[in-house]
PDB file of C-alpha atoms in Angstrom:
ATOM      1  CA  GLU A 299      33.664   9.244-100.498  1.00  0.00           C
ATOM      2  CA  GLY A 300      33.770   5.527-101.173  1.00  0.00           C
ATOM      3  CA  ILE A 301      30.035   5.012-100.643  1.00  0.00           C
ATOM      4  CA  ALA A 302      28.885   2.256-102.990  1.00  0.00           C
ATOM      5  CA  ASP A 303      25.222   3.193-102.614  1.00  0.00           C
ATOM      6  CA  GLU A 304      24.766   6.919-103.217  1.00  0.00           C
ATOM      7  CA  GLN A 305      21.453   6.834-101.332  1.00  0.00           C
ATOM      8  CA  LEU A 306      23.383   6.120 -98.134  1.00  0.00           C
ATOM      9  CA  LYS A 307      25.824   8.996 -98.505  1.00  0.00           C
ATOM     10  CA  ASN A 308      25.519  11.412 -95.560  1.00  0.00           C
ATOM     11  CA  GLN A 309      22.899   9.137 -93.986  1.00  0.00           C
ATOM     12  CA  ALA A 310      22.752   7.590 -90.529  1.00  0.00           C
ATOM     13  CA  ALA A 311      20.292   4.895 -89.542  1.00  0.00           C
ATOM     14  CA  ALA A 312      18.572   5.608 -86.234  1.00  0.00           C
ATOM     15  CA  TYR A 313      19.496   2.083 -85.150  1.00  0.00           C
ATOM     16  CA  ASP A 314      23.146   2.895 -85.836  1.00  0.00           C
ATOM     17  CA  LEU A 315      22.950   6.163 -83.894  1.00  0.00           C
ATOM     18  CA  ALA A 316      21.769   4.145 -80.890  1.00  0.00           C
ATOM     19  CA  GLY A 317      24.613   1.701 -81.479  1.00  0.00           C
ATOM     20  CA  TYR A 318      27.150   4.541 -81.587  1.00  0.00           C
ATOM     21  CA  VAL A 319      25.872   5.886 -78.272  1.00  0.00           C
ATOM     22  CA  MET A 320      26.192   2.477 -76.634  1.00  0.00           C
ATOM     23  CA  ALA A 321      29.642   1.839 -78.095  1.00  0.00           C
ATOM     24  CA  PHE A 322      31.025   5.278 -77.191  1.00  0.00           C
ATOM     25  CA  SER A 323      29.563   5.037 -73.683  1.00  0.00           C
ATOM     26  CA  LEU A 324      31.016   1.611 -73.059  1.00  0.00           C
ATOM     27  CA  TYR A 325      34.410   2.606 -74.436  1.00  0.00           C
ATOM     28  CA  GLY A 326      34.369   5.742 -72.298  1.00  0.00           C
ATOM     29  CA  LYS A 327      33.714   3.590 -69.252  1.00  0.00           C
ATOM     30  CA  MET A 328      36.439   1.117 -70.197  1.00  0.00           C
ATOM     31  CA  THR A 329      39.112   3.733 -70.928  1.00  0.00           C
ATOM     32  CA  GLY A 330      38.081   6.422 -68.476  1.00  0.00           C
ATOM     33  CA  GLU A 331      38.290   8.990 -71.294  1.00  0.00           C
ATOM     34  CA  GLN A 332      35.586  11.657 -71.136  1.00  0.00           C
ATOM     35  CA  LYS A 333      35.705  12.393 -74.864  1.00  0.00           C
ATOM     36  CA  TYR A 334      33.872   9.177 -75.697  1.00  0.00           C
ATOM     37  CA  PHE A 335      31.012  10.066 -73.368  1.00  0.00           C
ATOM     38  CA  ASP A 336      30.997  13.479 -75.047  1.00  0.00           C
ATOM     39  CA  TYR A 337      30.589  11.838 -78.461  1.00  0.00           C
ATOM     40  CA  ALA A 338      27.653   9.815 -77.147  1.00  0.00           C
ATOM     41  CA  ALA A 339      26.066  12.811 -75.429  1.00  0.00           C
ATOM     42  CA  ARG A 340      26.275  14.876 -78.619  1.00  0.00           C
ATOM     43  CA  ILE A 341      24.096  12.336 -80.432  1.00  0.00           C
ATOM     44  CA  LEU A 342      21.669  12.084 -77.528  1.00  0.00           C
ATOM     45  CA  ARG A 343      21.310  15.857 -77.195  1.00  0.00           C
ATOM     46  CA  ALA A 344      20.473  16.147 -80.907  1.00  0.00           C
ATOM     47  CA  ALA A 345      17.905  13.367 -80.532  1.00  0.00           C
ATOM     48  CA  GLN A 346      16.502  15.027 -77.418  1.00  0.00           C
ATOM     49  CA  ARG A 347      16.071  18.364 -79.213  1.00  0.00           C
ATOM     50  CA  THR A 348      14.373  16.583 -82.115  1.00  0.00           C
ATOM     51  CA  ALA A 349      11.934  14.808 -79.780  1.00  0.00           C
ATOM     52  CA  ARG A 350      10.915  18.153 -78.261  1.00  0.00           C
ATOM     53  CA  GLY A 351       9.800  19.483 -81.651  1.00  0.00           C
ATOM     54  CA  SER A 352       6.104  20.193 -82.136  1.00  0.00           C
ATOM     55  CA  GLU A 353       5.947  17.918 -85.191  1.00  0.00           C
ATOM     56  CA  PHE A 354       7.621  14.947 -83.497  1.00  0.00           C
ATOM     57  CA  ASP A 355       5.839  11.619 -83.830  1.00  0.00           C
ATOM     58  CA  GLY A 356       8.681   9.177 -83.404  1.00  0.00           C
ATOM     59  CA  PHE A 357      12.172   9.016 -84.878  1.00  0.00           C
ATOM     60  CA  ALA A 358      12.456   8.199 -88.570  1.00  0.00           C
ATOM     61  CA  ASN A 359      14.587   5.291 -89.742  1.00  0.00           C
ATOM     62  CA  TYR A 360      17.284   7.558 -91.235  1.00  0.00           C
ATOM     63  CA  TYR A 361      18.740  11.019 -90.596  1.00  0.00           C
ATOM     64  CA  ARG A 362      21.150  13.256 -92.504  1.00  0.00           C
ATOM     65  CA  THR A 363      24.686  13.622 -91.175  1.00  0.00           C
ATOM     66  CA  ASP A 364      25.585  16.709 -93.200  1.00  0.00           C
ATOM     67  CA  ARG A 365      22.994  19.176 -91.860  1.00  0.00           C
ATOM     68  CA  ILE A 366      20.721  19.992 -88.925  1.00  0.00           C
ATOM     69  CA  GLU A 367      17.768  22.318 -88.434  1.00  0.00           C
ATOM     70  CA  ARG A 368      18.259  25.835 -87.091  1.00  0.00           C
ATOM     71  CA  GLN A 369      17.208  24.767 -83.595  1.00  0.00           C
ATOM     72  CA  GLY A 370      19.622  21.835 -83.627  1.00  0.00           C
ATOM     73  CA  GLU A 371      17.009  19.254 -84.574  1.00  0.00           C
ATOM     74  CA  MET A 372      17.996  16.341 -86.797  1.00  0.00           C
ATOM     75  CA  VAL A 373      16.869  16.285 -90.434  1.00  0.00           C
ATOM     76  CA  SER A 374      15.180  13.091 -91.597  1.00  0.00           C
ATOM     77  CA  GLY A 375      17.032  11.278 -94.326  1.00  0.00           C
ATOM     78  CA  THR A 376      16.460   8.921 -97.204  1.00  0.00           C
ATOM     79  CA  GLU A 377      13.945   6.750 -95.311  1.00  0.00           C
ATOM     80  CA  THR A 378      11.323   8.719 -93.404  1.00  0.00           C
ATOM     81  CA  ILE A 379       9.323   5.730 -92.188  1.00  0.00           C
ATOM     82  CA  VAL A 380       8.799   5.672 -88.415  1.00  0.00           C
ATOM     83  CA  HIS A 381       9.169   2.268 -86.774  1.00  0.00           C
ATOM     84  CA  ALA A 382       9.035   1.256 -83.132  1.00  0.00           C
ATOM     85  CA  GLY A 383      12.420  -0.475 -83.034  1.00  0.00           C
ATOM     86  CA  PRO A 384      14.769   2.486 -83.635  1.00  0.00           C
ATOM     87  CA  ASN A 385      12.879   4.564 -81.059  1.00  0.00           C
ATOM     88  CA  ILE A 386      13.179   1.767 -78.512  1.00  0.00           C
ATOM     89  CA  TRP A 387      16.913   1.400 -79.170  1.00  0.00           C
ATOM     90  CA  LEU A 388      17.526   5.141 -78.812  1.00  0.00           C
ATOM     91  CA  ALA A 389      15.761   5.008 -75.438  1.00  0.00           C
ATOM     92  CA  MET A 390      17.862   2.012 -74.373  1.00  0.00           C
ATOM     93  CA  ALA A 391      21.013   3.809 -75.509  1.00  0.00           C
ATOM     94  CA  ALA A 392      20.083   6.849 -73.414  1.00  0.00           C
ATOM     95  CA  LEU A 393      19.602   4.667 -70.335  1.00  0.00           C
ATOM     96  CA  GLN A 394      22.855   2.835 -71.042  1.00  0.00           C
ATOM     97  CA  TYR A 395      24.700   6.158 -71.204  1.00  0.00           C
ATOM     98  CA  ASP A 396      23.244   7.250 -67.869  1.00  0.00           C
ATOM     99  CA  HIS A 397      24.039   3.896 -66.285  1.00  0.00           C
ATOM    100  CA  LEU A 398      27.674   3.900 -67.415  1.00  0.00           C
ATOM    101  CA  ARG A 399      28.173   7.610 -66.783  1.00  0.00           C
ATOM    102  CA  GLY A 400      26.432   7.541 -63.398  1.00  0.00           C
ATOM    103  CA  THR A 401      24.022  10.338 -64.370  1.00  0.00           C
ATOM    104  CA  LYS A 402      20.335  10.894 -65.005  1.00  0.00           C
ATOM    105  CA  ASP A 403      20.864  13.283 -67.905  1.00  0.00           C
ATOM    106  CA  PHE A 404      18.730  11.400 -70.406  1.00  0.00           C
ATOM    107  CA  ARG A 405      16.364   9.462 -68.148  1.00  0.00           C
ATOM    108  CA  ASP A 406      13.372  11.697 -68.914  1.00  0.00           C
ATOM    109  CA  PHE A 407      14.139  11.498 -72.641  1.00  0.00           C
ATOM    110  CA  ALA A 408      14.080   7.692 -72.468  1.00  0.00           C
ATOM    111  CA  ILE A 409      10.864   7.716 -70.446  1.00  0.00           C
ATOM    112  CA  SER A 410       9.182  10.042 -72.954  1.00  0.00           C
ATOM    113  CA  LEU A 411      10.115   7.662 -75.791  1.00  0.00           C
ATOM    114  CA  GLY A 412       8.739   4.782 -73.753  1.00  0.00           C
ATOM    115  CA  GLU A 413       5.453   6.636 -73.325  1.00  0.00           C
ATOM    116  CA  TRP A 414       5.354   7.229 -77.081  1.00  0.00           C
ATOM    117  CA  VAL A 415       5.832   3.521 -77.793  1.00  0.00           C
ATOM    118  CA  ALA A 416       3.123   2.606 -75.274  1.00  0.00           C
ATOM    119  CA  LYS A 417       0.637   4.624 -77.362  1.00  0.00           C
ATOM    120  CA  LEU A 418       1.262   2.626 -80.540  1.00  0.00           C
ATOM    121  CA  PRO A 419      -1.562   0.401 -81.800  1.00  0.00           C
ATOM    122  CA  SER A 420      -1.545  -2.886 -79.910  1.00  0.00           C
ATOM    123  CA  GLN A 421      -3.044  -6.330 -80.192  1.00  0.00           C
ATOM    124  CA  ASP A 422      -3.110  -8.974 -77.470  1.00  0.00           C
ATOM    125  CA  GLY A 423      -0.347  -7.081 -75.641  1.00  0.00           C
ATOM    126  CA  GLY A 424       1.997  -6.747 -78.611  1.00  0.00           C
ATOM    127  CA  ILE A 425       2.877  -3.366 -80.128  1.00  0.00           C
ATOM    128  CA  ALA A 426       2.522  -2.567 -83.824  1.00  0.00           C
ATOM    129  CA  MET A 427       5.583  -1.894 -85.931  1.00  0.00           C
ATOM    130  CA  GLY A 428       4.697   1.757 -86.469  1.00  0.00           C
ATOM    131  CA  PRO A 429       2.194   4.551 -85.775  1.00  0.00           C
ATOM    132  CA  LYS A 430       1.032   5.029 -89.387  1.00  0.00           C
ATOM    133  CA  ASP A 431       0.400   3.029 -92.543  1.00  0.00           C
ATOM    134  CA  ASP A 432       1.908   4.148 -95.835  1.00  0.00           C
ATOM    135  CA  TRP A 433       2.239   2.932 -99.409  1.00  0.00           C
ATOM    136  CA  ARG A 434       4.898   0.437 -98.369  1.00  0.00           C
ATOM    137  CA  ALA A 435       2.935  -1.488 -95.748  1.00  0.00           C
ATOM    138  CA  GLY A 436       0.225  -1.356 -93.102  1.00  0.00           C
ATOM    139  CA  TRP A 437       2.638  -0.812 -90.213  1.00  0.00           C
ATOM    140  CA  THR A 438      -0.193  -0.412 -87.680  1.00  0.00           C
ATOM    141  CA  ARG A 439      -1.274  -3.973 -88.465  1.00  0.00           C
ATOM    142  CA  ILE A 440       2.159  -5.627 -88.456  1.00  0.00           C
ATOM    143  CA  PHE A 441       3.272  -7.082 -85.130  1.00  0.00           C
ATOM    144  CA  SER A 442       6.961  -7.924 -85.284  1.00  0.00           C
ATOM    145  CA  THR A 443       8.608 -10.290 -82.815  1.00  0.00           C
ATOM    146  CA  GLU A 444      11.868  -8.353 -83.103  1.00  0.00           C
ATOM    147  CA  HIS A 445      10.283  -5.027 -82.163  1.00  0.00           C
ATOM    148  CA  ASN A 446       8.303  -6.583 -79.325  1.00  0.00           C
ATOM    149  CA  ALA A 447      11.409  -8.256 -77.916  1.00  0.00           C
ATOM    150  CA  ASP A 448      13.009  -4.798 -78.005  1.00  0.00           C
ATOM    151  CA  TRP A 449      10.000  -3.463 -76.114  1.00  0.00           C
ATOM    152  CA  LEU A 450      10.337  -6.208 -73.501  1.00  0.00           C
ATOM    153  CA  ALA A 451      13.924  -5.115 -72.870  1.00  0.00           C
ATOM    154  CA  LEU A 452      13.118  -1.398 -72.678  1.00  0.00           C
ATOM    155  CA  THR A 453      10.122  -1.763 -70.372  1.00  0.00           C
ATOM    156  CA  GLY A 454      12.276  -3.862 -68.060  1.00  0.00           C
ATOM    157  CA  MET A 455      14.759  -0.977 -67.906  1.00  0.00           C
ATOM    158  CA  LEU A 456      12.168   1.785 -67.632  1.00  0.00           C
ATOM    159  CA  GLN A 457      10.316   0.266 -64.708  1.00  0.00           C
ATOM    160  CA  GLU A 458      13.609   0.363 -62.819  1.00  0.00           C
ATOM    161  CA  VAL A 459      14.347   4.055 -63.453  1.00  0.00           C
ATOM    162  CA  ALA A 460      10.865   5.614 -63.460  1.00  0.00           C
ATOM    163  CA  THR A 461      10.261   7.511 -60.231  1.00  0.00           C
ATOM    164  CA  ASP A 462       6.697   8.600 -61.002  1.00  0.00           C
ATOM    165  CA  ALA A 463       4.359   5.905 -59.672  1.00  0.00           C
ATOM    166  CA  GLU A 464       1.952   6.165 -62.592  1.00  0.00           C
ATOM    167  CA  LYS A 465       4.701   5.844 -65.200  1.00  0.00           C
ATOM    168  CA  LYS A 466       6.323   2.979 -63.303  1.00  0.00           C
ATOM    169  CA  GLN A 467       2.986   1.176 -63.248  1.00  0.00           C
ATOM    170  CA  LEU A 468       2.542   1.803 -66.977  1.00  0.00           C
ATOM    171  CA  PHE A 469       5.876   0.203 -67.839  1.00  0.00           C
ATOM    172  CA  GLU A 470       5.297  -2.724 -65.485  1.00  0.00           C
ATOM    173  CA  LYS A 471       1.958  -3.392 -67.175  1.00  0.00           C
ATOM    174  CA  GLU A 472       3.450  -3.063 -70.676  1.00  0.00           C
ATOM    175  CA  HIS A 473       6.283  -5.407 -69.665  1.00  0.00           C
ATOM    176  CA  GLU A 474       3.869  -8.114 -68.558  1.00  0.00           C
ATOM    177  CA  GLN A 475       1.650  -7.709 -71.594  1.00  0.00           C
ATOM    178  CA  VAL A 476       4.430  -7.874 -74.162  1.00  0.00           C
ATOM    179  CA  TYR A 477       5.952 -10.895 -72.438  1.00  0.00           C
ATOM    180  CA  ASP A 478       2.587 -12.653 -72.696  1.00  0.00           C
ATOM    181  CA  TRP A 479       2.347 -11.713 -76.387  1.00  0.00           C
ATOM    182  CA  LEU A 480       5.819 -13.067 -77.074  1.00  0.00           C
ATOM    183  CA  MET A 481       5.076 -16.366 -75.357  1.00  0.00           C
ATOM    184  CA  LYS A 482       1.481 -16.872 -76.545  1.00  0.00           C
ATOM    185  CA  VAL A 483       1.563 -15.377 -80.043  1.00  0.00           C
ATOM    186  CA  ALA A 484       5.167 -15.288 -81.244  1.00  0.00           C
ATOM    187  CA  PHE A 485       6.629 -18.397 -79.625  1.00  0.00           C
ATOM    188  CA  ASP A 486       6.184 -21.679 -81.476  1.00  0.00           C
ATOM    189  CA  PRO A 487       6.551 -24.569 -79.004  1.00  0.00           C
ATOM    190  CA  ALA A 488       6.637 -27.079 -81.841  1.00  0.00           C
ATOM    191  CA  VAL A 489      10.074 -25.851 -82.892  1.00  0.00           C
ATOM    192  CA  GLY A 490      11.210 -24.219 -79.648  1.00  0.00           C
ATOM    193  CA  GLY A 491      11.670 -20.845 -81.299  1.00  0.00           C
ATOM    194  CA  PHE A 492       9.938 -17.622 -82.283  1.00  0.00           C
ATOM    195  CA  LYS A 493       8.021 -16.756 -85.414  1.00  0.00           C
ATOM    196  CA  ARG A 494       8.924 -13.447 -87.056  1.00  0.00           C
ATOM    197  CA  GLY A 495       5.600 -12.027 -85.908  1.00  0.00           C
ATOM    198  CA  ALA A 496       1.861 -12.447 -85.694  1.00  0.00           C
ATOM    199  CA  ASN A 497       0.590 -14.302 -88.779  1.00  0.00           C
ATOM    200  CA  ASP A 498       4.165 -14.839 -89.972  1.00  0.00           C
ATOM    201  CA  SER A 499       5.315 -18.421 -89.483  1.00  0.00           C
ATOM    202  CA  LYS A 500       8.867 -17.842 -90.739  1.00  0.00           C
ATOM    203  CA  ARG A 501      11.557 -17.988 -88.065  1.00  0.00           C
ATOM    204  CA  ALA A 502      14.554 -15.719 -87.530  1.00  0.00           C
ATOM    205  CA  LEU A 503      17.474 -16.393 -85.179  1.00  0.00           C
ATOM    206  CA  ASP A 504      17.702 -12.788 -83.971  1.00  0.00           C
ATOM    207  CA  THR A 505      14.247 -13.042 -82.408  1.00  0.00           C
ATOM    208  CA  VAL A 506      15.486 -15.888 -80.200  1.00  0.00           C
ATOM    209  CA  THR A 507      18.821 -14.367 -79.228  1.00  0.00           C
ATOM    210  CA  PHE A 508      17.422 -10.956 -78.385  1.00  0.00           C
ATOM    211  CA  PHE A 509      14.554 -12.433 -76.363  1.00  0.00           C
ATOM    212  CA  ILE A 510      17.153 -14.245 -74.249  1.00  0.00           C
ATOM    213  CA  LEU A 511      19.083 -10.989 -73.747  1.00  0.00           C
ATOM    214  CA  ALA A 512      15.871  -9.081 -72.974  1.00  0.00           C
ATOM    215  CA  ALA A 513      14.848 -11.652 -70.379  1.00  0.00           C
ATOM    216  CA  MET A 514      18.170 -11.555 -68.557  1.00  0.00           C
ATOM    217  CA  GLY A 515      18.881  -9.230 -65.658  1.00  0.00           C
ATOM    218  CA  LYS A 516      21.953  -7.048 -65.148  1.00  0.00           C
ATOM    219  CA  GLU A 517      23.984  -9.882 -63.588  1.00  0.00           C
ATOM    220  CA  GLY A 518      23.112 -12.477 -66.218  1.00  0.00           C
ATOM    221  CA  GLU A 519      20.239 -13.925 -64.210  1.00  0.00           C
ATOM    222  CA  LEU A 520      16.580 -14.052 -65.195  1.00  0.00           C
ATOM    223  CA  ASN A 521      14.967 -10.620 -64.932  1.00  0.00           C
ATOM    224  CA  PRO A 522      13.210 -10.525 -61.522  1.00  0.00           C
ATOM    225  CA  SER A 523       9.999  -9.358 -63.186  1.00  0.00           C
ATOM    226  CA  LEU A 524       9.945 -12.600 -65.206  1.00  0.00           C
ATOM    227  CA  ALA A 525      11.242 -14.997 -62.552  1.00  0.00           C
ATOM    228  CA  GLN A 526       7.761 -16.005 -61.413  1.00  0.00           C
ATOM    229  CA  ARG A 527       6.546 -16.511 -64.955  1.00  0.00           C
TER     230      ARG A 527
END
């Protein structure tokens, strides 16, 4: 009721689902009330079940809120495009939940999403915006600064929680490569800011602000992995 755009009725953006998880987790930590962690975990468990499906190739941009599959998997919604960003944010939300809750419940889920992102088409260390092209755009040939800044943040988190040496090495390598892409391809020293992406000279403020957040460590200091760079 009250939805101005009927296409958005009973729809949840994957980005927003990640935001809900982070908000519920933080509020649960602040208030000490378990129910908020439960709300966050409910979303993460549904996402986890969906990622285990045989047809899974990344989370779509939107999911339905009024129905689920028989096995508890989420049903894709009005926009079925798969982009890197929402998958990265769901992984970060899972790690944020574990960090605030003091658990490792969703660590493997986050790592599996990180491995999926690492397999996306890449160019000069930057990841493509999506795994497939469609009639809307050639997502495998678009290299977005926003999505790569997201990837910088996630790889910084994943290399801290990965216990398998091979996976830890993978995320360390991806972290270095995407940082180099951001600084050599996306950053424009003439204006002291970032372009929206490769071959896109327009600038967007969110690319700058999120890069700063991605480069900062837990205590507000430069991420140790970037300190020497």
